[in-house]
Short mmCIF file of C-alpha atoms in Angstrom, two decimals:
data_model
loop_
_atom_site.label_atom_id
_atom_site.label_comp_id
_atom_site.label_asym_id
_atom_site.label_seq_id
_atom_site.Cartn_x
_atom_site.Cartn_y
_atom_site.Cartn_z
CA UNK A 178 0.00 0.00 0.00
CA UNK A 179 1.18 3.53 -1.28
CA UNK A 180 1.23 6.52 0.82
CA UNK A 181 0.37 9.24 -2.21
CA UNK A 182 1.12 12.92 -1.44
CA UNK A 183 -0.57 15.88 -3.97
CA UNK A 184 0.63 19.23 -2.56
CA UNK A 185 -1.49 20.05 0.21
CA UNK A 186 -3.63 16.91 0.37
CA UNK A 187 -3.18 13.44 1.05
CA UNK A 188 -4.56 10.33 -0.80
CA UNK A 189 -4.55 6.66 0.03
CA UNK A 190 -4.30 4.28 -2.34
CA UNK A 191 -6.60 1.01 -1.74
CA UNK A 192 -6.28 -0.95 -4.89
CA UNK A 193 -4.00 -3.07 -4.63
CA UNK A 194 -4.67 -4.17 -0.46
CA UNK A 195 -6.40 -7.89 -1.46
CA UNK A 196 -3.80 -8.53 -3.29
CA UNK A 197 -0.86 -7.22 -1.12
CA UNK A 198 -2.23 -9.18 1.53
CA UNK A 199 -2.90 -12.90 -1.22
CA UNK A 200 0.55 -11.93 -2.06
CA UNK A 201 1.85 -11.99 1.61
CA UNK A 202 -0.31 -15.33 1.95
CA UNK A 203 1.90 -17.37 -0.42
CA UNK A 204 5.02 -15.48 0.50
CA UNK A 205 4.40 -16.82 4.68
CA UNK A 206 3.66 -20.79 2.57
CA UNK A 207 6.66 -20.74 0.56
CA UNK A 208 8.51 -19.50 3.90
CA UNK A 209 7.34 -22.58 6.03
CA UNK A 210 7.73 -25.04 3.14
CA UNK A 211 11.29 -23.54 2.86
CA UNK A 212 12.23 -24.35 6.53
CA UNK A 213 11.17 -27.53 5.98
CA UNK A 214 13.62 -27.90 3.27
CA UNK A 215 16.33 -26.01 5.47
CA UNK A 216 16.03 -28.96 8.30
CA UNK A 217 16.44 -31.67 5.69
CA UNK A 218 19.67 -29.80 5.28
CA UNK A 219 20.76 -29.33 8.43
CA UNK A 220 19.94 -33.05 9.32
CA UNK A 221 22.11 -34.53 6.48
CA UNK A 222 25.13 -32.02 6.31
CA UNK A 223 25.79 -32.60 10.33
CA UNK A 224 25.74 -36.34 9.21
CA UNK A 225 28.36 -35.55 6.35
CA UNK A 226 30.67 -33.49 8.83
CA UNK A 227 30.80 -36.36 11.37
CA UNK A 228 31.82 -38.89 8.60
CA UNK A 229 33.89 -36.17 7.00
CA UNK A 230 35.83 -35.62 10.38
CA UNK A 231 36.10 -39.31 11.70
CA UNK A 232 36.85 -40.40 8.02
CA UNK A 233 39.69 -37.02 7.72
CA UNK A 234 41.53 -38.02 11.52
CA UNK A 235 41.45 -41.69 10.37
CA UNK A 236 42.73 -41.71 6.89
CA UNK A 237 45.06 -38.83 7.35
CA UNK A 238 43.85 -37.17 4.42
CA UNK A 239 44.26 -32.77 4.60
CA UNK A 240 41.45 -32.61 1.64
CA UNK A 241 39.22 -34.51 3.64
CA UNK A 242 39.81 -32.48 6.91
CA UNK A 243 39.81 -29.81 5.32
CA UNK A 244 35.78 -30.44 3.45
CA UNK A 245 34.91 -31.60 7.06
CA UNK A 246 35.74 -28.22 8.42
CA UNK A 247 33.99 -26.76 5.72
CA UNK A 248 31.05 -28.77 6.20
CA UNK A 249 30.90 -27.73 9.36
CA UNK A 250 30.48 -24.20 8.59
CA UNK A 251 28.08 -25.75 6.16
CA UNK A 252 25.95 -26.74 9.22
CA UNK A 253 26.40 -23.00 10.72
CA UNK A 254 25.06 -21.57 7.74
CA UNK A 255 22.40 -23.59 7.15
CA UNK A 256 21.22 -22.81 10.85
CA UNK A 257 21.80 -19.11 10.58
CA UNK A 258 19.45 -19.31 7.46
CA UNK A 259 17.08 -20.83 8.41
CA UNK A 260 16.45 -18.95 11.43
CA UNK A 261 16.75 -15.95 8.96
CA UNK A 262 13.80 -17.17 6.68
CA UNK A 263 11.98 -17.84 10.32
CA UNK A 264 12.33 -14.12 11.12
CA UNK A 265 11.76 -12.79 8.14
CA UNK A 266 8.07 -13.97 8.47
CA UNK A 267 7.39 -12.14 11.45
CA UNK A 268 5.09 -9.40 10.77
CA UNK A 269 6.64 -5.79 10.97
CA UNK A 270 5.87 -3.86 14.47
CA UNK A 271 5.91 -0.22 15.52
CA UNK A 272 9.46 -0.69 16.10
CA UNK A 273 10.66 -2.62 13.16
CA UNK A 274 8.46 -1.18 10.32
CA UNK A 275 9.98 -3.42 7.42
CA UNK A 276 10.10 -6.04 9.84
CA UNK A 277 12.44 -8.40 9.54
CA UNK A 278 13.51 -8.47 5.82
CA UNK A 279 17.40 -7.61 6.79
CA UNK A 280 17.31 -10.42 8.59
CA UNK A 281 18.08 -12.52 5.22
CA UNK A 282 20.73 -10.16 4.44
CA UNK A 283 23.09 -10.31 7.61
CA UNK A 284 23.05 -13.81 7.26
CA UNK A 285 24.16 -13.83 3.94
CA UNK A 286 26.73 -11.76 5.33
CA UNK A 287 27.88 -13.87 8.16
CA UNK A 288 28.07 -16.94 5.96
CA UNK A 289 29.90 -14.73 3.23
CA UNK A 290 32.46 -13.95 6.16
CA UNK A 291 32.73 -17.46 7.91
CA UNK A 292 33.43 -18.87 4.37
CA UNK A 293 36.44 -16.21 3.76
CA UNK A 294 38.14 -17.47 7.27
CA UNK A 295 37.46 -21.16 6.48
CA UNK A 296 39.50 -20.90 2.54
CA UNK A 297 42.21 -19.11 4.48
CA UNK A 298 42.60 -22.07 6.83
CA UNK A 299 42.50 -24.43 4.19
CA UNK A 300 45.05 -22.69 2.22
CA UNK A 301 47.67 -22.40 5.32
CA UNK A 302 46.74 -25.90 6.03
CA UNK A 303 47.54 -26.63 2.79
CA UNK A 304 50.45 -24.98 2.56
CA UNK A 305 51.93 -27.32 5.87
CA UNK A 306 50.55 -29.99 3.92
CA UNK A 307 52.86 -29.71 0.83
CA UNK A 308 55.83 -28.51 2.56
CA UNK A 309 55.31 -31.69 4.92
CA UNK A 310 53.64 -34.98 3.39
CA UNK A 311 52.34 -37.26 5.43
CA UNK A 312 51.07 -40.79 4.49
CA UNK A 313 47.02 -41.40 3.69
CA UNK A 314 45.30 -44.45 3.37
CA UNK A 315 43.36 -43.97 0.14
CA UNK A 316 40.49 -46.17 0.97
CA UNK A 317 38.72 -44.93 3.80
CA UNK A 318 39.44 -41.09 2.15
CA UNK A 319 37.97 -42.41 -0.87
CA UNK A 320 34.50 -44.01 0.45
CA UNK A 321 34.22 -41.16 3.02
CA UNK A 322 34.18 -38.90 0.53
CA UNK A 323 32.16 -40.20 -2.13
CA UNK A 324 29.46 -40.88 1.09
CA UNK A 325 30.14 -36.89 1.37
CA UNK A 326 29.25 -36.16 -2.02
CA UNK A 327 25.92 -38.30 -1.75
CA UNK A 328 24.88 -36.10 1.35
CA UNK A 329 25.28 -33.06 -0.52
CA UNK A 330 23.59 -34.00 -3.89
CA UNK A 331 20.86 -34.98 -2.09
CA UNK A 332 21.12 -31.16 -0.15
CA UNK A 333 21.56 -29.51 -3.83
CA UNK A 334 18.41 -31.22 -5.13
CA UNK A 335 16.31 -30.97 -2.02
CA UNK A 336 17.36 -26.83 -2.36
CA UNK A 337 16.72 -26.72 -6.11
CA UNK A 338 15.43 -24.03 -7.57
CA UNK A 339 15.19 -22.04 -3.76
CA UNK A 340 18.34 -19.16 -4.70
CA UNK A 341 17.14 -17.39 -7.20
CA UNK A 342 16.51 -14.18 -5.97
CA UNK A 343 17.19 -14.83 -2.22
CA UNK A 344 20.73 -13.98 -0.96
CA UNK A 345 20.43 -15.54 2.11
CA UNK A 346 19.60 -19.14 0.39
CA UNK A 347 22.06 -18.22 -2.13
CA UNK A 348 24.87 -17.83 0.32
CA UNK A 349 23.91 -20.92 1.94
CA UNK A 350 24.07 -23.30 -1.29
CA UNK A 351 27.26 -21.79 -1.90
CA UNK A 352 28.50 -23.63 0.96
CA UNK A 353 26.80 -26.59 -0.37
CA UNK A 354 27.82 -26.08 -3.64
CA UNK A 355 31.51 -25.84 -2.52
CA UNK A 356 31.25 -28.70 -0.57
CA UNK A 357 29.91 -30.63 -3.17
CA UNK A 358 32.98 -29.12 -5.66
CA UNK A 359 35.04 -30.45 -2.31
CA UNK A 360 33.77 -33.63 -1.98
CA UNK A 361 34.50 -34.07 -5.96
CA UNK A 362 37.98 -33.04 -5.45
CA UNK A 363 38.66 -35.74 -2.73
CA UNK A 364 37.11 -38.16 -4.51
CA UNK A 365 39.32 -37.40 -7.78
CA UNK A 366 42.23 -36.98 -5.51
CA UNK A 367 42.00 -40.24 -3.40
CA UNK A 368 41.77 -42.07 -7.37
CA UNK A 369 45.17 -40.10 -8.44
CA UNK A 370 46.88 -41.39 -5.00
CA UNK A 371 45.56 -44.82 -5.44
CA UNK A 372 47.15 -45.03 -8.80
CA UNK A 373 50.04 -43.33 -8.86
CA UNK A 374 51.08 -42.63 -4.60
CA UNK A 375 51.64 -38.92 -5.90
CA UNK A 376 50.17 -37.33 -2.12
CA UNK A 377 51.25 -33.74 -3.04
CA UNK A 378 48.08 -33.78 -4.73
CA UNK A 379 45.87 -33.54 -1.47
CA UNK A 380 47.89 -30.19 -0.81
CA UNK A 381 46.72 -29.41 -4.20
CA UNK A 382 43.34 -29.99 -4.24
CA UNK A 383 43.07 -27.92 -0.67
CA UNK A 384 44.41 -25.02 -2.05
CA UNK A 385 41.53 -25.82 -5.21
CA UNK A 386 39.07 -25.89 -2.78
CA UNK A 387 40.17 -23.32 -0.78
CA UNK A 388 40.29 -20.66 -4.39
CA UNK A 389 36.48 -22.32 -5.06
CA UNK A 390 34.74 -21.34 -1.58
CA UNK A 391 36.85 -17.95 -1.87
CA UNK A 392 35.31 -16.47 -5.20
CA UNK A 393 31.84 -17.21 -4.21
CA UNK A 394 31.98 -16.36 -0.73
CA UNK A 395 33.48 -12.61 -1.78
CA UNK A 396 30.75 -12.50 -4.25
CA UNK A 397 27.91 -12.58 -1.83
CA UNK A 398 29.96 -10.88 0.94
CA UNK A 399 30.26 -7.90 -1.34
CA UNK A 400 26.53 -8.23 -2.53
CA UNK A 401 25.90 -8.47 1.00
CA UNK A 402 27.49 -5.08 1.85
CA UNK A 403 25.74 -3.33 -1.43
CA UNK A 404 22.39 -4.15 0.62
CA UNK A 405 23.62 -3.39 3.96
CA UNK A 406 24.82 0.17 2.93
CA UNK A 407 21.16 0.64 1.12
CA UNK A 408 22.87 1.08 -2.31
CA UNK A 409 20.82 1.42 -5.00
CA UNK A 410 20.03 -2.01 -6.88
CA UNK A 411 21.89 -2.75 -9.20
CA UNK A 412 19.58 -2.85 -12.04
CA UNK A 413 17.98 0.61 -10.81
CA UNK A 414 20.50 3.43 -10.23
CA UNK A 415 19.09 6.71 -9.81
CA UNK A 416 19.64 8.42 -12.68
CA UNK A 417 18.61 5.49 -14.87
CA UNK A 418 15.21 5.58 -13.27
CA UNK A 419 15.19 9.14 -12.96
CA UNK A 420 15.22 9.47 -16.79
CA UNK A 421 12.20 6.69 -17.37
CA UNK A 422 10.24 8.60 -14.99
CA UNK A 423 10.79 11.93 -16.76
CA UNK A 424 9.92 10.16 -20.13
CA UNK A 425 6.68 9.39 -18.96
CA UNK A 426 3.94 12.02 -20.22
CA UNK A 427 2.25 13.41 -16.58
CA UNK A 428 6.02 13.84 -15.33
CA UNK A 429 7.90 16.66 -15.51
CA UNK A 430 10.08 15.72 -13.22
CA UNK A 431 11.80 14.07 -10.40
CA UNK A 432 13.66 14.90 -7.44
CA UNK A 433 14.63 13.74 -3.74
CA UNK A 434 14.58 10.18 -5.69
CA UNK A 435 15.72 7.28 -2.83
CA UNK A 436 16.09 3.80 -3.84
CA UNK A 437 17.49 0.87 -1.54
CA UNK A 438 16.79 -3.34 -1.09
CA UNK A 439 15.41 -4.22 2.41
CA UNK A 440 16.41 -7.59 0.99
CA UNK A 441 17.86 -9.15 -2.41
CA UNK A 442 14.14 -9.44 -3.84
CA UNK A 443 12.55 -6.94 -2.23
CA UNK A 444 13.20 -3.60 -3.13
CA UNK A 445 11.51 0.28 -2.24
CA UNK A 446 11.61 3.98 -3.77
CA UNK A 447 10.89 7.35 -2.28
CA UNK A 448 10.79 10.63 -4.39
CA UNK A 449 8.78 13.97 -5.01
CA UNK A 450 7.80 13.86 -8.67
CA UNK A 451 6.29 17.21 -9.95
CA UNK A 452 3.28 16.43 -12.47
CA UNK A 453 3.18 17.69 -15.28
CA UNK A 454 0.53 21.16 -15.41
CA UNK A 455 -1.05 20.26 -18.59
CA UNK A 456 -1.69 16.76 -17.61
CA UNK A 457 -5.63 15.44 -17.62
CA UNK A 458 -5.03 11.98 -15.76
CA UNK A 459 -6.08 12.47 -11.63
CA UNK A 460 -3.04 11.94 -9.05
CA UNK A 461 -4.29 8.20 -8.38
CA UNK A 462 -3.96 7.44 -12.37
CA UNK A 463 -0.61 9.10 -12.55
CA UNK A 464 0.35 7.01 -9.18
CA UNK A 465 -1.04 3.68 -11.06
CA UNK A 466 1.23 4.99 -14.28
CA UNK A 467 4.15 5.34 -12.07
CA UNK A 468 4.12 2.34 -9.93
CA UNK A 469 3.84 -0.17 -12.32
CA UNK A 470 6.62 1.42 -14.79
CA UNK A 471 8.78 0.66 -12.00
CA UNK A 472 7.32 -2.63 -10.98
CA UNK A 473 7.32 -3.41 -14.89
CA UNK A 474 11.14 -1.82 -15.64
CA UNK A 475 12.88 -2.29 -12.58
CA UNK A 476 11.19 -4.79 -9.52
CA UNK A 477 10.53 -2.12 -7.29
CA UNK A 478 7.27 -3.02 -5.23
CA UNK A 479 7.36 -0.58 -2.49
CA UNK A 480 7.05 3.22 -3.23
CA UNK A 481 6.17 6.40 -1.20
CA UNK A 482 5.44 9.05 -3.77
CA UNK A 483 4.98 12.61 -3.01
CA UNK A 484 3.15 14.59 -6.27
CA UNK A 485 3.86 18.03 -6.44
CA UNK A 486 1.74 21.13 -8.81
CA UNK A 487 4.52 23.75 -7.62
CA UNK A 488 8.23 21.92 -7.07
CA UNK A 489 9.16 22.18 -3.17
CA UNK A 490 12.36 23.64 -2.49
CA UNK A 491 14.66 20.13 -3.35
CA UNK A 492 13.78 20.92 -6.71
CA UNK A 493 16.37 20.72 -9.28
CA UNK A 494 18.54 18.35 -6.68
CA UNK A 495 17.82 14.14 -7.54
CA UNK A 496 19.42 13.29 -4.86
CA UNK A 497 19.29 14.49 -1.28
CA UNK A 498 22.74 15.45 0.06
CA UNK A 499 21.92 16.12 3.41
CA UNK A 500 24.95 15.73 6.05
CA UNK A 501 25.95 14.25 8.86
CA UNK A 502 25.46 16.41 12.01
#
């Protein structure tokens, strides 16, 4: 629901509430059915760490230590994800107006974060590793992992479909994803050793996975960040959406334009926009114009318009550059 400002008088906008609140409906479904999906998860990646970690101590294998300590962050994540998708049903209160869509976001965050430690311990354990070879015992490396790699199929298919357009699951499948990449590595690596006794290459394949879990977990730590900082999204800076406003025939322009993402799907706009004088269509038509150009052109959901006859003072400034006092 819009709050619509014409200068000196206020309008509410109605026509959209049933189906804000149908909308909100399936959002709260998909939610639960989510969680459910999360505790599958959780359930069979603690499994994979504990085979990971007696299989890893037993067989002397680095690579497969190393995948067990990232599983365990695995099972971190997945927890701190979950109870993100948990809050972020919560209804907003007086105090928390947007409720808790951030929620998703600081996860993604923490995960992002947790994954950059964990490839820097994998690389310095690594790098012991190849300076100093120790002996492994192929087999148990090799069925522990491939067990490992089962576990987190299954994960990738049970979450499916789930990251597209949600950071927070995003961030989480990376560690599943880089697990799985792990896993694969171990696997390949316990064949090469079996073959050909060349153990350098469990250094190597740490330092693989290590390189693997650090370009994705940057990615989302630095996507992370974008949202934290309320950047503009990325498909909808400013003076991109500035200009499609301005094309539009009732507008004649646009100023104290805000943009930001509560969350990675979910994003909202604030701005005066001075109408037009030889415009015929009433403020709620012009609203209905403007609102679903942006919904159309650029996912924004969530606007607070203010129309103006005679431009406030801001005029002639996009952006508000107020300071810090």
């Amino acid at each position: 629901m819009c709050l619509l400002l014409l200068k000196g008088d206020t309008l509410h906008n109605h026509s959209h509430e049933h189906h804000h609140h149908h909308g909100e409906a399936q959002a709260h479904s998909h939610q639960a059915h989510l969680q459910k999906k999360f505790k599958f998860a959780v359930l069979i990646t603690f499994c994979v760490f504990l085979g990971e970690l007696i299989g890893g101590i037993w067989s002397g294998s680095l690579a497969l230590l190393s995948d067990a300590a990232h599983v365990f962050s695995d099972v971190a994540s997945l927890l701190i994800s979950w109870l993100a998708i948990y809050l972020s049903t919560r209804p907003a209160t007086s105090s928390r107006t947007y409720g808790y869509h951030r929620a998703e976001v600081f996860a993604a965050f923490v995960n992002g974060v947790s994954l950059i430690a964990i490839s820097g311990w994998i690389f310095y354990k690594a790098y012991q590793r190849y300076m100093s070879p120790t002996e492994i015992k192929v087999t148990g490396m090799f069925i522990v992992a491939c067990l490992g790699l089962v576990g987190n199929l299954l994960i990738l298919w049970k979450l499916h479909g789930e990251s597209h357009g949600n950071l927070n699951v995003r961030s989480a499948m990376l560690h599943v994803i880089g697990d799985t990449l792990s896993s694969v590595a171990v696997v390949i690596g316990g064949a090469i050793i079996f073959w050909t006794g060349w153990s350098p290459i469990d250094a190597i394949l740490s330092f693989l996975i290590g390189g693997i879990i650090l370009v994705g977990a940057v990615n989302v730590t630095r996507e992370a960040v974008h949202i934290l900082l309320e950047n503009s999204p990325r498909n909808a800076d400013a003076d991109t959406v500035a200009t499609h406003l301005r094309s539009l025939e009732p507008v004649k322009d646009v100023h104290d334009l805000h943009i930001w993402s509560l969350c990675s799907n979910y994003c909202a706009l604030s701005a005066h926009v001075v109408v037009n004088e030889n415009t015929t269509l009433a403020s709620d038509r012009i609203l209905e114009q403007i609102n679903g150009e942006l919904q159309t052109h650029f996912g924004i959901s969530h606007t607070t318009l203010q129309l103006e006859q005679v431009a406030c003072e801001q005029a002639g400034n996009l952006l508000c550059n107020a300071q810090h006092s």
